PDB file of C-alpha atoms in Angstrom:
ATOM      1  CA  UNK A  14      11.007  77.776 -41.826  1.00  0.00           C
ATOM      2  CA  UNK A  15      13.895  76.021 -39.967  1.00  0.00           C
ATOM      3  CA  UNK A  16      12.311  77.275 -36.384  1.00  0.00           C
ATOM      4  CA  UNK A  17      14.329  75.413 -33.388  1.00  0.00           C
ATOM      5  CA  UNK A  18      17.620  74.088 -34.788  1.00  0.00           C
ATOM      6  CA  UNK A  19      20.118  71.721 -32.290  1.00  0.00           C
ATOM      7  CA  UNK A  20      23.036  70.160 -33.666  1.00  0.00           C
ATOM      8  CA  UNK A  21      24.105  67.354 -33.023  1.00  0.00           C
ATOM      9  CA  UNK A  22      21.385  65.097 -32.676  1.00  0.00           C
ATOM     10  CA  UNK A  23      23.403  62.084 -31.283  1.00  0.00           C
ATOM     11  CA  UNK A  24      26.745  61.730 -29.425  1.00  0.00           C
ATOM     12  CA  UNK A  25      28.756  59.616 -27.447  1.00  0.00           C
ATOM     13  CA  UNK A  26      31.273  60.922 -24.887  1.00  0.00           C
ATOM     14  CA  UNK A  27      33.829  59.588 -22.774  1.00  0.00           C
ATOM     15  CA  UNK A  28      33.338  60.337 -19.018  1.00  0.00           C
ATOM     16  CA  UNK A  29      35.752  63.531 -18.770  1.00  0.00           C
ATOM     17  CA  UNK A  30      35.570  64.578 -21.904  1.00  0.00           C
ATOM     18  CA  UNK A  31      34.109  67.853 -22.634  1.00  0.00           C
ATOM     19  CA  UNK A  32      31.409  68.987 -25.575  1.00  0.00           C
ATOM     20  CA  UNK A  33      29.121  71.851 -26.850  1.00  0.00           C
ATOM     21  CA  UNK A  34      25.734  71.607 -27.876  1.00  0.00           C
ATOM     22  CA  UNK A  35      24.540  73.772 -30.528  1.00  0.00           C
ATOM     23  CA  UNK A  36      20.830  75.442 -30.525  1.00  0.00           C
ATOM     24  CA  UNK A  37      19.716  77.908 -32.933  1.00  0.00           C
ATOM     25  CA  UNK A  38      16.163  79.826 -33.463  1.00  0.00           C
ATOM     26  CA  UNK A  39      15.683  81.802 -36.304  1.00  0.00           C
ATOM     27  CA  UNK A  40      12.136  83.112 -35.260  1.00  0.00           C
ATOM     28  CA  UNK A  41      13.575  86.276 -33.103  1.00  0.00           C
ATOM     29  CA  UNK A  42      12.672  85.110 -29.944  1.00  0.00           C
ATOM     30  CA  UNK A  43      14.380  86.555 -26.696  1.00  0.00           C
ATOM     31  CA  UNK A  44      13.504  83.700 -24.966  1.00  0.00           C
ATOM     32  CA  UNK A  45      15.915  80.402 -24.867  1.00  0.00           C
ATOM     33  CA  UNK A  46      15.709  77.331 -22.721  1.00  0.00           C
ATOM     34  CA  UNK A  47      17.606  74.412 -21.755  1.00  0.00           C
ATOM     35  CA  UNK A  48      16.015  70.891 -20.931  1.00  0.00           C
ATOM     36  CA  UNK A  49      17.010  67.656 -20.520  1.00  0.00           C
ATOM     37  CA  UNK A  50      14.284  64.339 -20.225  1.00  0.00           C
ATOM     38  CA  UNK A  51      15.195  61.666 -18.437  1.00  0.00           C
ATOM     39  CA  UNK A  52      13.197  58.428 -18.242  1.00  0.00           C
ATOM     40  CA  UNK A  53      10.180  58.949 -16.079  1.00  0.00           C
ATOM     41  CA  UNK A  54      10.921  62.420 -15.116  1.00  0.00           C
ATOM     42  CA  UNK A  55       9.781  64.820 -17.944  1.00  0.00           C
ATOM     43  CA  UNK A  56      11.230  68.059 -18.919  1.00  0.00           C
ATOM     44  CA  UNK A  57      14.098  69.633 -16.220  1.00  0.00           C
ATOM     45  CA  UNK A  58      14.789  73.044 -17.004  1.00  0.00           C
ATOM     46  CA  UNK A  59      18.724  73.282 -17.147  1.00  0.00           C
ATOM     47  CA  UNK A  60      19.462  77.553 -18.091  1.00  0.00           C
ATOM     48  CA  UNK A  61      17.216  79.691 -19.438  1.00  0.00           C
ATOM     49  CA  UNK A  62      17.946  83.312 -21.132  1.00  0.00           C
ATOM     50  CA  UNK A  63      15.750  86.379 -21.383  1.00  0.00           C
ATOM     51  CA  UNK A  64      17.906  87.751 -23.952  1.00  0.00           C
ATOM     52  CA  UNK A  65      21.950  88.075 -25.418  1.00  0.00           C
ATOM     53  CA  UNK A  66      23.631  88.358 -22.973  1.00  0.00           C
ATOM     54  CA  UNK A  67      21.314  87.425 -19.936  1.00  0.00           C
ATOM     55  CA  UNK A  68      21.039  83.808 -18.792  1.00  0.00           C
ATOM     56  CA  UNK A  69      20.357  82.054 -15.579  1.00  0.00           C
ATOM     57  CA  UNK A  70      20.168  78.630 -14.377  1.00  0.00           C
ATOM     58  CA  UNK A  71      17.154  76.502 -13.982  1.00  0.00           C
ATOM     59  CA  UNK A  72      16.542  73.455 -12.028  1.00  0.00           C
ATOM     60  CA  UNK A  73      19.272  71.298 -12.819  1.00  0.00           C
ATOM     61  CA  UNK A  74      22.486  73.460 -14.007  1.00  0.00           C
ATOM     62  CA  UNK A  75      25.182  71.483 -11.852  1.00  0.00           C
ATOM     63  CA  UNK A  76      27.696  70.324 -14.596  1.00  0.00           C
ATOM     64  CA  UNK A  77      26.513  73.216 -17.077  1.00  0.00           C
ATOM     65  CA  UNK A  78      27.619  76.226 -19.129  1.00  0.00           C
ATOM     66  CA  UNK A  79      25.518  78.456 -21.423  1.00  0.00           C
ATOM     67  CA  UNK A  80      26.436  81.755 -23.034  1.00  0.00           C
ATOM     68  CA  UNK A  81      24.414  83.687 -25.326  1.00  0.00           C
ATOM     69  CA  UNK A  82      25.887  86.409 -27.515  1.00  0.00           C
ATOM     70  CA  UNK A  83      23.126  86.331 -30.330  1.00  0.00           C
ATOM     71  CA  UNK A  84      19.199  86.254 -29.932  1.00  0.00           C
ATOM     72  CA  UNK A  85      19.990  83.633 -32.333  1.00  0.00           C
ATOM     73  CA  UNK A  86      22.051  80.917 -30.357  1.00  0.00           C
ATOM     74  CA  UNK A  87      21.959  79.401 -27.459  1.00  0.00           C
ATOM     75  CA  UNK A  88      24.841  76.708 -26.934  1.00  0.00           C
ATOM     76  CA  UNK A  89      25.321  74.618 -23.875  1.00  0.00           C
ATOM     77  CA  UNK A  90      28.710  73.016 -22.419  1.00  0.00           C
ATOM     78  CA  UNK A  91      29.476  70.078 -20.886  1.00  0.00           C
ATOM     79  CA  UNK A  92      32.945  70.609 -18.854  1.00  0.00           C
ATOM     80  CA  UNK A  93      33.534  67.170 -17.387  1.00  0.00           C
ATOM     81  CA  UNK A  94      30.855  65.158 -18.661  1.00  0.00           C
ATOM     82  CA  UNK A  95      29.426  62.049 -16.309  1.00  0.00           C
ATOM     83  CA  UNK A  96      27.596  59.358 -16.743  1.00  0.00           C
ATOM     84  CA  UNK A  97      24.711  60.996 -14.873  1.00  0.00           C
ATOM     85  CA  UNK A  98      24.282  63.494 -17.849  1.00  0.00           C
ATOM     86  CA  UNK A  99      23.574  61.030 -20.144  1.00  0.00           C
ATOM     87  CA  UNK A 100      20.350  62.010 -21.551  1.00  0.00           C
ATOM     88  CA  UNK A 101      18.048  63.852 -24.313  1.00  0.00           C
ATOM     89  CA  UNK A 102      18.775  67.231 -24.470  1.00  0.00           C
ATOM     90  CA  UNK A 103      15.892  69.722 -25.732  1.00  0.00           C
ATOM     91  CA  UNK A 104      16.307  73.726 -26.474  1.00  0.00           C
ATOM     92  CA  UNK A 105      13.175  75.798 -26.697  1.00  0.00           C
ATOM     93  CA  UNK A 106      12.406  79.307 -27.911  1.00  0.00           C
ATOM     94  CA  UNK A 107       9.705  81.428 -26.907  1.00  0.00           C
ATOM     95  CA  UNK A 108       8.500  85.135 -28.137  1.00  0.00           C
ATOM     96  CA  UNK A 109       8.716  88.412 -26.560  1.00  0.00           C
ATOM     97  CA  UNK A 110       5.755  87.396 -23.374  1.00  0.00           C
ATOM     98  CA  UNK A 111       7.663  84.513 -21.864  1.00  0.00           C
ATOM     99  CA  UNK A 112       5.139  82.609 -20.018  1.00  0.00           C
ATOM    100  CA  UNK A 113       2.378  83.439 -21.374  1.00  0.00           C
ATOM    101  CA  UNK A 114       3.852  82.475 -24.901  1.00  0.00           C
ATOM    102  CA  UNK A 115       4.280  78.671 -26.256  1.00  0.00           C
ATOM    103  CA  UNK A 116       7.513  77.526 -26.656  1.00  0.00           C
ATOM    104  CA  UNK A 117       9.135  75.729 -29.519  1.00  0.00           C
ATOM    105  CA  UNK A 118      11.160  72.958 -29.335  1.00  0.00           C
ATOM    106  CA  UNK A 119      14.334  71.536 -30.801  1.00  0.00           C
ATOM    107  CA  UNK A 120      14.209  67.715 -32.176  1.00  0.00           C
ATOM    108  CA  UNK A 121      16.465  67.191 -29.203  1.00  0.00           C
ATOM    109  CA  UNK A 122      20.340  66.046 -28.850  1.00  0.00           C
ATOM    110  CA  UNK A 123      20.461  62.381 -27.169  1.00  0.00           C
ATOM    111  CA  UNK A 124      23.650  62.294 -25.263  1.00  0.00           C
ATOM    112  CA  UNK A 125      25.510  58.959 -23.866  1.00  0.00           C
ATOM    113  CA  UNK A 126      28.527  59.345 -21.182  1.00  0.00           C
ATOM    114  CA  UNK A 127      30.109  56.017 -21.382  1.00  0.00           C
TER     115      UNK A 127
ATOM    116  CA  UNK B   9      10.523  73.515  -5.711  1.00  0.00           C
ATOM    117  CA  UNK B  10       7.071  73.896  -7.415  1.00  0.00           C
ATOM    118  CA  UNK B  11       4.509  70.727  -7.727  1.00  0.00           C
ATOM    119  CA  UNK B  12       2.980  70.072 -11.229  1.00  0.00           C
ATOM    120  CA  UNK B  13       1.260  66.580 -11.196  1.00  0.00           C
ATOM    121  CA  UNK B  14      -0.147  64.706 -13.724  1.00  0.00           C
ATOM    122  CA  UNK B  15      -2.608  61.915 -13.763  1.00  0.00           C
ATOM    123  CA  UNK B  16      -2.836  59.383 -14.782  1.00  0.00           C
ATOM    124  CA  UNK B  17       0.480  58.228 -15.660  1.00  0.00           C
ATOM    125  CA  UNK B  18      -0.749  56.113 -18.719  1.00  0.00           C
ATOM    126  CA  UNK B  19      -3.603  55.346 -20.337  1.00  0.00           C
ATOM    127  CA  UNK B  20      -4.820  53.541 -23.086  1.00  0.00           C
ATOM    128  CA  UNK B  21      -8.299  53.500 -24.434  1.00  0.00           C
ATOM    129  CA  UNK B  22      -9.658  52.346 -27.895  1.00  0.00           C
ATOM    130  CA  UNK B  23      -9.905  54.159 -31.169  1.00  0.00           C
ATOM    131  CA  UNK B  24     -13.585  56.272 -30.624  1.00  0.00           C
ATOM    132  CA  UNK B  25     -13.328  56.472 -26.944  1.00  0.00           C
ATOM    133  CA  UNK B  26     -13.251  59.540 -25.380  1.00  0.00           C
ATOM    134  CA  UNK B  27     -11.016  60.530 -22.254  1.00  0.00           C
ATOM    135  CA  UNK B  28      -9.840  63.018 -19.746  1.00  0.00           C
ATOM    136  CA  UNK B  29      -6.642  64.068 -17.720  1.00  0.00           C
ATOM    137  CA  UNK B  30      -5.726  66.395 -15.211  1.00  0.00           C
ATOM    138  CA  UNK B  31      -2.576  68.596 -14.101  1.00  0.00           C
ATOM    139  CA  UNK B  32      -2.407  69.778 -11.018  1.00  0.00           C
ATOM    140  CA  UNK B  33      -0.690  73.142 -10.338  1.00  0.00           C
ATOM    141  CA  UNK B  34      -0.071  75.568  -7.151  1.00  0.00           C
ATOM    142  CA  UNK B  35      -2.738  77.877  -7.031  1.00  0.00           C
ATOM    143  CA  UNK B  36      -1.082  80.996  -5.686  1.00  0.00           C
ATOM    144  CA  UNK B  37       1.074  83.398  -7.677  1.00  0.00           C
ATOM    145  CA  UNK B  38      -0.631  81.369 -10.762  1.00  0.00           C
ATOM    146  CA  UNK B  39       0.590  83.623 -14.240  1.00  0.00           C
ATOM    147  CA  UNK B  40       0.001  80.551 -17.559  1.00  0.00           C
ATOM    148  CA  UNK B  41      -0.758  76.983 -17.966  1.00  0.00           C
ATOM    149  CA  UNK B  42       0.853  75.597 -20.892  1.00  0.00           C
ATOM    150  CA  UNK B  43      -0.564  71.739 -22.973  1.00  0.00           C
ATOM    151  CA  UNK B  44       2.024  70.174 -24.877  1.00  0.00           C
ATOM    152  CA  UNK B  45       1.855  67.098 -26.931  1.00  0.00           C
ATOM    153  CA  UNK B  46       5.221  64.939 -26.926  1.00  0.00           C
ATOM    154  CA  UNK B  47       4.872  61.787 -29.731  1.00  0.00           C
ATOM    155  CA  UNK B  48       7.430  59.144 -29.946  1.00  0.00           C
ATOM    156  CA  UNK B  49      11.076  60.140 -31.280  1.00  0.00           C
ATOM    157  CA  UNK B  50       9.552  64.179 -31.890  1.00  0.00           C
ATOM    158  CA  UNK B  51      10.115  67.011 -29.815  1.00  0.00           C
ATOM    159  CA  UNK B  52       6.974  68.623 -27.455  1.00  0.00           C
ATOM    160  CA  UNK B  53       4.598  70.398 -29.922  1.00  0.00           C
ATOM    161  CA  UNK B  54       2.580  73.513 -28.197  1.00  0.00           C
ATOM    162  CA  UNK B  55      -0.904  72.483 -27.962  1.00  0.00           C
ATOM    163  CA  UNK B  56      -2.892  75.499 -25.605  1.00  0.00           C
ATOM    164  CA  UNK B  57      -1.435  78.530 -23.885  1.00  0.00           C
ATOM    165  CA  UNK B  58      -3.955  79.137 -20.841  1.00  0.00           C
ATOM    166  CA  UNK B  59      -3.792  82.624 -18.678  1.00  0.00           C
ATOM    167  CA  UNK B  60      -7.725  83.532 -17.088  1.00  0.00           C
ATOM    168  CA  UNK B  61      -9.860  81.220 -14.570  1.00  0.00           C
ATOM    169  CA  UNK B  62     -12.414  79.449 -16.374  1.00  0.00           C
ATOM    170  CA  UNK B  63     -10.037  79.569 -20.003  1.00  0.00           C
ATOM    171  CA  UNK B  64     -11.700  76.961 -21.991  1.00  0.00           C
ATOM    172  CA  UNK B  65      -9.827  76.066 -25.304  1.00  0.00           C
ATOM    173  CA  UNK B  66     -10.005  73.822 -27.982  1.00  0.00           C
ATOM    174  CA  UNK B  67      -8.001  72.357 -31.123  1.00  0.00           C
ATOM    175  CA  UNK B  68      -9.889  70.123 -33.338  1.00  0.00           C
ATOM    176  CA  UNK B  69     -10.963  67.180 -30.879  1.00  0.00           C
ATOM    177  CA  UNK B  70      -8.687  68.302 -28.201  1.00  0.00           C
ATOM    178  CA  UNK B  71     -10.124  70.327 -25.754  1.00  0.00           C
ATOM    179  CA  UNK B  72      -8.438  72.224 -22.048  1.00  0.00           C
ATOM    180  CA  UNK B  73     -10.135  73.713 -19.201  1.00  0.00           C
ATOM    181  CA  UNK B  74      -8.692  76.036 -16.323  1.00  0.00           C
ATOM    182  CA  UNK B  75      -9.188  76.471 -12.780  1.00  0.00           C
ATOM    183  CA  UNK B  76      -6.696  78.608 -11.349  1.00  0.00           C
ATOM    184  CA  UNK B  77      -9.235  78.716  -7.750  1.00  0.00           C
ATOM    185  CA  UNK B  78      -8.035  74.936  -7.173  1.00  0.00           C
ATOM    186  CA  UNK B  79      -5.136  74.816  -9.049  1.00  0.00           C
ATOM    187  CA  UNK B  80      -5.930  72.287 -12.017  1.00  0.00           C
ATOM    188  CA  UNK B  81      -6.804  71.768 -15.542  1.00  0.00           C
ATOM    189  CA  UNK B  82      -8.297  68.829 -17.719  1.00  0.00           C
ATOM    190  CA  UNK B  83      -7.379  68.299 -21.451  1.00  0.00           C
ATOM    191  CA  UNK B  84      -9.950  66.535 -22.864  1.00  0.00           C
ATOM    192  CA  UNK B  85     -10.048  63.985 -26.391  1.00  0.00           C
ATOM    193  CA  UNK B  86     -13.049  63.706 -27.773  1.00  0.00           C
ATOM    194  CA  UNK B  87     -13.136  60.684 -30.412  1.00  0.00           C
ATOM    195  CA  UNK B  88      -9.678  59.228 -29.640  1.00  0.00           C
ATOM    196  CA  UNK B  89      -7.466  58.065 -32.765  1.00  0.00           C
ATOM    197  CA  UNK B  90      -4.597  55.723 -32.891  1.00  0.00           C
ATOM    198  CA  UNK B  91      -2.398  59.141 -34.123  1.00  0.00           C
ATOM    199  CA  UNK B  92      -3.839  60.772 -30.786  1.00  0.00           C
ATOM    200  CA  UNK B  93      -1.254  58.229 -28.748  1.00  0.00           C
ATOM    201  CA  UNK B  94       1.541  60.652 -27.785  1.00  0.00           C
ATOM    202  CA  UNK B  95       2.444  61.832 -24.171  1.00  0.00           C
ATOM    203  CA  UNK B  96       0.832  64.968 -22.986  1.00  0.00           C
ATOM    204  CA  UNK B  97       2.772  67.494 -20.574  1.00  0.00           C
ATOM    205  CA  UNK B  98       1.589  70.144 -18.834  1.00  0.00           C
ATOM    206  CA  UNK B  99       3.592  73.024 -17.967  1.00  0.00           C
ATOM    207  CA  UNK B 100       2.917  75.908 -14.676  1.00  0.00           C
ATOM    208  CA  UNK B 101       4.536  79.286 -14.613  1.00  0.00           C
ATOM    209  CA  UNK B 102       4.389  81.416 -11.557  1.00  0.00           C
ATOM    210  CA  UNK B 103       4.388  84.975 -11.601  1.00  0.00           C
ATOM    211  CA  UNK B 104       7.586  86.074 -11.028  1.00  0.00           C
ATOM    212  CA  UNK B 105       9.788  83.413 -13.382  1.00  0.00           C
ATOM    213  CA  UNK B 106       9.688  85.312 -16.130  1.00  0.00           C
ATOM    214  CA  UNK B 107       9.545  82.478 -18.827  1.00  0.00           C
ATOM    215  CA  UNK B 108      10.681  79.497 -16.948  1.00  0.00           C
ATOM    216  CA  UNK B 109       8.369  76.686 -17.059  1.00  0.00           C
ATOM    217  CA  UNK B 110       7.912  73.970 -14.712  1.00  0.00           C
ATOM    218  CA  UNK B 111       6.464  70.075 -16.482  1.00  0.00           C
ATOM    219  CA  UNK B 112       4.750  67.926 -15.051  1.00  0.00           C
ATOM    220  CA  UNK B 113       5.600  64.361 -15.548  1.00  0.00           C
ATOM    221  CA  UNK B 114       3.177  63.497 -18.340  1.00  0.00           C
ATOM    222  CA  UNK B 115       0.135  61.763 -18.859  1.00  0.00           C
ATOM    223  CA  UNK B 116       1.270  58.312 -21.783  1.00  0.00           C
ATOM    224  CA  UNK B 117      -1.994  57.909 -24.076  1.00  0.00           C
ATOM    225  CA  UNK B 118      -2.028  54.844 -25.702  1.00  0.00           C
ATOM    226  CA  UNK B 119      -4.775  54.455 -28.737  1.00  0.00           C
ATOM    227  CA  UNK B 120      -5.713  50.888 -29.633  1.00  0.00           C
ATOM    228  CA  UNK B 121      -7.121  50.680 -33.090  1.00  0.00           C
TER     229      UNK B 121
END
């Protein structure tokens, strides 16, 4: 039961340089979320989708891209990455209920811009 | 912007102790209240889903209350264990953002043996 899947879990970047991270659920769930943690300043909700082909952004999507064409995936691009989006990067899943339904995390992507 | 606070920041008790911390959450347009527990290097792990005034639920030692009225909620530990030292987030969702959730900052629990 592979539940929240990201790939990869650790990368390095050159400011300007551009990169995908991968997210994949394999529990059905219509519900997909972007977060990244920095230090001291929990979870900061980047894009969120309600289903393929629905997504919106969240707190924080300045310097972001999602798409989602399956329930399954969920990526999210970096165009021009900075140093200020060096970070750990968490996807979540939830079932059909949303809010009132946990959600299930990723083991997270840490992310340097150097 | 919505406020979710938690408090305290950190904590640390020893192993048998039992302890207590809040979120604090708007208390209009109030739809779930959502416990997490975070340990070191993991991701968040759900702990309680909470939805009705006066919700009371419990996991093992771990134990939540609700008060949407005043806008807060206390996870409790009853019998604290060094494997109980983890952060704990709490989460708010309003009414009309579908599933988007909005953390608090965490509460760090540190369990000497």
């Amino acid at each position: 039961n592979a539940g929240v899947t990201q790939t990869p879990k650790f990368r390095i970047l050159k400011i300007g340089q551009s990169m995908t991270l991968q997210c994949a659920q394999d529990m059905n769930h219509n519900y997909m979320y972007w977060y990244r943690q920095d230090p001291g300043m929990g979870l900061k909700l980047i894009y969120y989708s309600v289903g393929a082909g629905i997504t919106d952004k969240g707190e924080v999507p300045n310097g972001y891209n999602v798409s989602r064409s399956t329930t399954e995936d969920f990526p999210l691009r970096l165009e021009l990455a900075a140093p200020s989006q060096t970070s750990v990067y968490f996807c979540a899943s939830s079932g059909q209920g949303g809010g009132n339904q946990p959600q299930h995390f990723g083991d997270g992507t840490r992310l340097s811009i150097l | 912007i919505l406020n979710v606070e938690q408090s305290p920041q950190s904590l640390h008790v020893q192993e048998g102790d039992s302890t207590n911390f809040t979120c604090s959450f708007p208390s209009s347009n109030f739809y779930a209240l959502h416990w997490y527990r975070w340990e070191t290097a993991k991701s968040p792990e759900a702990l309680f889903v909470m939805t009705l005034n006066g919700d009371e639920k419990k996991k093992g030692r771990i134990s939540a209350t609700l008060n949407t009225k005043e806008g807060y909620s206390y996870l409790y530990i009853k019998g604290s264990q060094p494997e109980d030292s983890a952060t704990y987030l709490c989460a708010f969702k309003g009414g009309t953002s579908y599933g988007k959730l909005t953390f608090g900052q965490g509460t760090i629990l540190t369990v000497h043996p």
